[in-house]
mmCIF file of C-alpha atoms in Angstrom:
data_model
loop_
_atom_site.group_PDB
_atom_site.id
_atom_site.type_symbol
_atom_site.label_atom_id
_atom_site.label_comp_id
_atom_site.label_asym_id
_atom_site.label_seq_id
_atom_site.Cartn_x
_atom_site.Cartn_y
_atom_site.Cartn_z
ATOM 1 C CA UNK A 1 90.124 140.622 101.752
ATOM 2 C CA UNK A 2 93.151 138.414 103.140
ATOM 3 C CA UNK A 3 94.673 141.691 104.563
ATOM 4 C CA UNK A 4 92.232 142.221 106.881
ATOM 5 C CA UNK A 5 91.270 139.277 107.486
ATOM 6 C CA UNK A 6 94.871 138.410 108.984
ATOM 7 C CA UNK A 7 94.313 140.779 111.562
ATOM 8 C CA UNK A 8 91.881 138.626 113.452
ATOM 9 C CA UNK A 9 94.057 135.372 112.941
ATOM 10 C CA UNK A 10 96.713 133.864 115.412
ATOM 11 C CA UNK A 11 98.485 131.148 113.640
ATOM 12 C CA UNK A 12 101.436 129.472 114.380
ATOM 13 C CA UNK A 13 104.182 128.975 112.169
ATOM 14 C CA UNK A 14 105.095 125.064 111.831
ATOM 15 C CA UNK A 15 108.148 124.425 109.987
ATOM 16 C CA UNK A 16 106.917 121.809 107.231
ATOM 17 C CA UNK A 17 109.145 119.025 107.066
ATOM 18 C CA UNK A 18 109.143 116.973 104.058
ATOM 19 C CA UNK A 19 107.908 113.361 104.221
ATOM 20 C CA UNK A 20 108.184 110.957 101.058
ATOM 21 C CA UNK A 21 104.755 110.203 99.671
ATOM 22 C CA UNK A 22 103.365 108.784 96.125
ATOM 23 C CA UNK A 23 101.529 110.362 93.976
ATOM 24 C CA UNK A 24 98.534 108.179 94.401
ATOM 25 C CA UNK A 25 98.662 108.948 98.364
ATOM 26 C CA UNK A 26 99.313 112.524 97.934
ATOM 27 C CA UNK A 27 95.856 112.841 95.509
ATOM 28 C CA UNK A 28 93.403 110.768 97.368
ATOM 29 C CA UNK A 29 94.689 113.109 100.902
ATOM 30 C CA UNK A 30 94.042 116.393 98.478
ATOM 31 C CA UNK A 31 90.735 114.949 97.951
ATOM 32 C CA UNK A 32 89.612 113.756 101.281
ATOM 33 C CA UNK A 33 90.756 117.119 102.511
ATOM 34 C CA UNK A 34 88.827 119.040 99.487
ATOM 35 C CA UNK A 35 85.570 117.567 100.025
ATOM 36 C CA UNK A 36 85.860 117.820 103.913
ATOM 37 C CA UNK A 37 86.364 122.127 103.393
ATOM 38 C CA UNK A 38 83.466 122.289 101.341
ATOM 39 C CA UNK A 39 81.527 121.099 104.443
ATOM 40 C CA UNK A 40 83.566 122.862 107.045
ATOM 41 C CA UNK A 41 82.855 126.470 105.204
ATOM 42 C CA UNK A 42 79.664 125.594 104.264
ATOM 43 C CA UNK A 43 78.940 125.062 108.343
ATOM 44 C CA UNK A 44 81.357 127.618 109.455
ATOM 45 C CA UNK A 45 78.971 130.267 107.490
ATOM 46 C CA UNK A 46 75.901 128.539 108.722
ATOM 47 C CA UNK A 47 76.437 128.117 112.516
ATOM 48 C CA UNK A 48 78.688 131.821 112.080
ATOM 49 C CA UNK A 49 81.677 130.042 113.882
ATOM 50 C CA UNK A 50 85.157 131.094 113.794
ATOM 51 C CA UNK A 51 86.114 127.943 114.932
ATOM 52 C CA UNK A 52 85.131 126.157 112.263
ATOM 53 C CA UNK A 53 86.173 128.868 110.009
ATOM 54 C CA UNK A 54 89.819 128.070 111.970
ATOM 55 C CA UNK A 55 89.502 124.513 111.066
ATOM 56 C CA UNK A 56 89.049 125.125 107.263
ATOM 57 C CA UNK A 57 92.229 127.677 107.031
ATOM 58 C CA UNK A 58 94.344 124.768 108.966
ATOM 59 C CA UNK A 59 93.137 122.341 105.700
ATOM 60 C CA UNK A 60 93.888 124.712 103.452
ATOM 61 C CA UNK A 61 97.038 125.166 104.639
ATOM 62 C CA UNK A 62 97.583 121.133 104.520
ATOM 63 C CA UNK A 63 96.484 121.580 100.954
ATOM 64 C CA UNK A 64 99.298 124.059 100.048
ATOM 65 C CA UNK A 65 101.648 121.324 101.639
ATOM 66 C CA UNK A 66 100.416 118.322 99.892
ATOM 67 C CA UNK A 67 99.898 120.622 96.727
ATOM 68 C CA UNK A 68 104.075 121.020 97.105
ATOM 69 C CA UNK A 69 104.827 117.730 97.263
ATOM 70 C CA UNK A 70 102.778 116.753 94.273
ATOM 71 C CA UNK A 71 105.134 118.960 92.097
ATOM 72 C CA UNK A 72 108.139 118.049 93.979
ATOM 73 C CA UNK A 73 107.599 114.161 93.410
ATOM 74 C CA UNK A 74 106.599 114.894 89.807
ATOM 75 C CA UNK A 75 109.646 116.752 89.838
ATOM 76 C CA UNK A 76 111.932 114.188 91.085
ATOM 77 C CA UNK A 77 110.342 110.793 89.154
ATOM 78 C CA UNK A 78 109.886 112.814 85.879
ATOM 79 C CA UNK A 79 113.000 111.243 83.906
ATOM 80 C CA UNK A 80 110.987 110.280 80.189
ATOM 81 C CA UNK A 81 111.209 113.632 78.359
ATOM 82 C CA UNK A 82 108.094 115.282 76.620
ATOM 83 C CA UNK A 83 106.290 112.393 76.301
ATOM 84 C CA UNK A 84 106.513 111.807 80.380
ATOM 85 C CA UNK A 85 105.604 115.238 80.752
ATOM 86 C CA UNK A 86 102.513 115.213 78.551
ATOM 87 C CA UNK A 87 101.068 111.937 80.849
ATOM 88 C CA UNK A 88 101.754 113.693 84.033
ATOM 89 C CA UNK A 89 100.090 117.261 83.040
ATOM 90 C CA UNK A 90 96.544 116.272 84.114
ATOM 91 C CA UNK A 91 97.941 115.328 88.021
ATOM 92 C CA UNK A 92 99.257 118.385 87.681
ATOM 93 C CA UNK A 93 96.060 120.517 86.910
ATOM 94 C CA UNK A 94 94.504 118.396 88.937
ATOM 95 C CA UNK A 95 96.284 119.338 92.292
ATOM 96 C CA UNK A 96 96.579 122.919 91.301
ATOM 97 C CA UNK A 97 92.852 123.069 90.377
ATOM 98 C CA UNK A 98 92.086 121.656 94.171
ATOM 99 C CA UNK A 99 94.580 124.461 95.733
ATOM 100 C CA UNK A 100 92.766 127.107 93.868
ATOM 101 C CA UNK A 101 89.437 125.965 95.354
ATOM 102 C CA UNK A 102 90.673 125.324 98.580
ATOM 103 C CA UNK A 103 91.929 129.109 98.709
ATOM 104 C CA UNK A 104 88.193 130.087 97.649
ATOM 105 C CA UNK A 105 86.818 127.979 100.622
ATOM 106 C CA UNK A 106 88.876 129.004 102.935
ATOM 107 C CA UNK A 107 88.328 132.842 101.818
ATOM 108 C CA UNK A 108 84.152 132.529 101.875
ATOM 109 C CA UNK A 109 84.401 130.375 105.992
ATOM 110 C CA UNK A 110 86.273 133.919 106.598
ATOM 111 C CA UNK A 111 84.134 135.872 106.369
ATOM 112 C CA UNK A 112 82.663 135.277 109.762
ATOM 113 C CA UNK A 113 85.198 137.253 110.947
ATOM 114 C CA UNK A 114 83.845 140.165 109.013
ATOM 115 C CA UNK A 115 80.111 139.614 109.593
ATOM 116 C CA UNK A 116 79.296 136.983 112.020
ATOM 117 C CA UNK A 117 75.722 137.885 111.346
ATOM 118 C CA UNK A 118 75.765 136.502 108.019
ATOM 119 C CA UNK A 119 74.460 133.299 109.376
ATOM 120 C CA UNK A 120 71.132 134.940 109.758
ATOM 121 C CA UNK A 121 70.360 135.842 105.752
ATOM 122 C CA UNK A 122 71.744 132.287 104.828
ATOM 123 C CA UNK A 123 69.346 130.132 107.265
ATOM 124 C CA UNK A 124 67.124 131.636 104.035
ATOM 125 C CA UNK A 125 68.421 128.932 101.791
ATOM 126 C CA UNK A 126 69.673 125.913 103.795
ATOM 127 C CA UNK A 127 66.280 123.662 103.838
ATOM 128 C CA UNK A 128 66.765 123.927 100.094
ATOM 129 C CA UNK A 129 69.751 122.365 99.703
ATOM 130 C CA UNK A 130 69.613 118.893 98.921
ATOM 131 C CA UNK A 131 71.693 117.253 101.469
ATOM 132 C CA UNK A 132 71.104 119.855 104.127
ATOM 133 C CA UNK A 133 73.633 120.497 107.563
ATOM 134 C CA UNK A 134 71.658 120.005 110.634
ATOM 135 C CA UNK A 135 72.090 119.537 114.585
ATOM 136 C CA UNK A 136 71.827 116.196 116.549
ATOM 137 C CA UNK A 137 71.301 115.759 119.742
ATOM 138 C CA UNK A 138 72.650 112.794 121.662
ATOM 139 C CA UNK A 139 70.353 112.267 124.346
ATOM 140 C CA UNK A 140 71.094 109.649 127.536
ATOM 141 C CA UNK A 141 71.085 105.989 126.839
ATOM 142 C CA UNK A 142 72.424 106.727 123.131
ATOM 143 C CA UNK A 143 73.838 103.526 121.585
ATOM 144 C CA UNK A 144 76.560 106.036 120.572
ATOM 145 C CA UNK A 145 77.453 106.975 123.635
ATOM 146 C CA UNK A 146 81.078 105.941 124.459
ATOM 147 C CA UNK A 147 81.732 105.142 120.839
ATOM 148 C CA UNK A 148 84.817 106.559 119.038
ATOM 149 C CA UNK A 149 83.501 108.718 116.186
ATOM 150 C CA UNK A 150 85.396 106.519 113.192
ATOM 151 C CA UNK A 151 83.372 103.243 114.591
ATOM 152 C CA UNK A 152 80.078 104.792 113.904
ATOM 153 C CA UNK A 153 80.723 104.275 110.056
ATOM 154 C CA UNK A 154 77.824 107.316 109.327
ATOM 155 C CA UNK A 155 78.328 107.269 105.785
ATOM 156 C CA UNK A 156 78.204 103.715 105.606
ATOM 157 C CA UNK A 157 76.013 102.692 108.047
ATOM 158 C CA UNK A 158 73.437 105.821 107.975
ATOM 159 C CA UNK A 159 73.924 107.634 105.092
ATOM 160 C CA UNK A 160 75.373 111.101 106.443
ATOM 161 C CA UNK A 161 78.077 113.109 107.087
ATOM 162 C CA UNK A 162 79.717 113.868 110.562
ATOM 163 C CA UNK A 163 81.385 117.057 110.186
ATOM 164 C CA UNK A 164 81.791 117.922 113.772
ATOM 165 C CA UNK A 165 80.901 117.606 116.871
ATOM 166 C CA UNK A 166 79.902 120.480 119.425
ATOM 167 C CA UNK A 167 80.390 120.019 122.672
ATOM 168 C CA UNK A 168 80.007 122.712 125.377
ATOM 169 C CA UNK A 169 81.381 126.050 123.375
ATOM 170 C CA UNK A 170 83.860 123.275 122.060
ATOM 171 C CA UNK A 171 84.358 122.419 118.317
ATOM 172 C CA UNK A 172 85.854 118.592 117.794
ATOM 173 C CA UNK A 173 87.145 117.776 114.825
ATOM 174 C CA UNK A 174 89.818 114.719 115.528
ATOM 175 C CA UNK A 175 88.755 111.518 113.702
ATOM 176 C CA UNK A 176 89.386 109.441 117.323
ATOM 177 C CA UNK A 177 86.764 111.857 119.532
ATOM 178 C CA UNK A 178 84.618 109.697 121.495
ATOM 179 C CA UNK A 179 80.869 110.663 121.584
ATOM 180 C CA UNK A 180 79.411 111.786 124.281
ATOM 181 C CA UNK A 181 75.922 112.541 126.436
ATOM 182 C CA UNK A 182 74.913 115.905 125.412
ATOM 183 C CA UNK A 183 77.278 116.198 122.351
ATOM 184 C CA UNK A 184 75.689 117.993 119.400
ATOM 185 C CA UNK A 185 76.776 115.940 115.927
ATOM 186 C CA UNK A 186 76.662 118.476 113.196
ATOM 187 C CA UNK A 187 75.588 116.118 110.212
ATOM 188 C CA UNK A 188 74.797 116.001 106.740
ATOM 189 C CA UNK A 189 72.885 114.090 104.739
ATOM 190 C CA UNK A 190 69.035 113.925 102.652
ATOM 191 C CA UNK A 191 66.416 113.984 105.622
ATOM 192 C CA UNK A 192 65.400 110.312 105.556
ATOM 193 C CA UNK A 193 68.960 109.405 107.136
ATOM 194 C CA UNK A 194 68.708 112.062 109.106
ATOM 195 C CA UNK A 195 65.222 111.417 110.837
ATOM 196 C CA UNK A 196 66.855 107.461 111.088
ATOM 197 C CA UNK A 197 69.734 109.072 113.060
ATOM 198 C CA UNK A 198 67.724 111.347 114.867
ATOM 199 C CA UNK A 199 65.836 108.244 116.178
ATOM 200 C CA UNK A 200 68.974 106.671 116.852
ATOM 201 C CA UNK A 201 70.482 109.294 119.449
ATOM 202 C CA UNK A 202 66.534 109.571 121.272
ATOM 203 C CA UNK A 203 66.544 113.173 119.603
ATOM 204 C CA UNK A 204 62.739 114.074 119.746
ATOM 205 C CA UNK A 205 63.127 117.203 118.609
ATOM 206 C CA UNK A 206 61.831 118.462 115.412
ATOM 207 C CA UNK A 207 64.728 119.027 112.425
ATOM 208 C CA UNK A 208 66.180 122.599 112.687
ATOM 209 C CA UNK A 209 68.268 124.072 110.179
ATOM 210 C CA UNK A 210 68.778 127.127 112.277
#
């Protein structure tokens, strides 16, 4: 599946350049980035978009990285024999476990590029779900309007998920985008926070998950 998938992906090579990190650092980054793919490929399959399905292969790739340096550091500080060993095998697992699933994620947001239709049999399922991935609208006059993306707080504050942001035939991902009129916030969350939020960017419309 990964042969042919290659075909239809342009990466750059980036020379990865070690930067000291603890151990503690290195796992909370593995799972920020973990939980963040399971969104991404969940949306890149429903919306059918290869740039989302983009996005998710450049986290996996950061989890490879940070997956690295776990061993390395583990590697380097590991000085108390057995015994040291023995404490330190769960981290281990524990990083490699997240690099396996992050290779799975990566491989099911792919296979838009096989079948970009297969956003059409899974809009079957997706009101199902408990916390379900829907459009937003942000209409003019939006208190959000103008407002960097992190400020928001929508976990926090609202109760969902920002996963992206569309924007034209754009995809925004960067933590520091600033919302705009006519954005679309692709969010998730249980439909009570949603509907709040809805209210909140003067989105009328009924809840899609199309």
């Amino acid at each position: 599946m990964r042969n042919s998938i290659k075909l239809h992906e342009k990466r750059k090579k980036k020379e990865f350049q070690y930067q000291p990190i603890s151990l503690k650092d290195i796992l909370r980054e593995m799972k920020q980035k973990i939980d963040l793919m399971f969104d991404l490929a969940y949306s890149a399959i429903k919306f059918g978009s290869k740039e989302i399905a983009d996005e998710t292969t450049k986290i996996e790739k950061r989890i490879h990285e940070l997956t690295f340096l776990l061993n390395l550091q583990i590697t380097q500080t590991q000085t108390g024999g057995f015994k040291e060993a023995k404490r330190l095998e769960p981290i281990v697992v524990m990083g490699y476990s997240i690099d396996k699933v992050s290779d799975a994620l990566a491989d099911i947001a792919r296979v838009v590029y096989i079948n970009s239709d297969i956003s059409d049999f899974t809009q079957l399922f997706w009101d199902e779900v408990p916390e379900p991935i829907v459009k937003i609208n942000v209409r003019e006059d939006c208190k959000l309007i103008g407002m960097n993306r992190q400020d928001v707080h929508f976990r926090s504050q609202h109760g969902v998920d920002l996963i992206a942001i569309k924007r034209n035939d754009n995809w925004l991902f960067d933590r520091n985008n600033i919302i705009e009129k006519g954005d679309i916030l692709i969010i998730k969350g249980e439909l009570e926070p949603i509907k709040e939020l809805k209210k909140l960017t003067l989105d009328e419309e009924e809840i899609s998950f199309q």
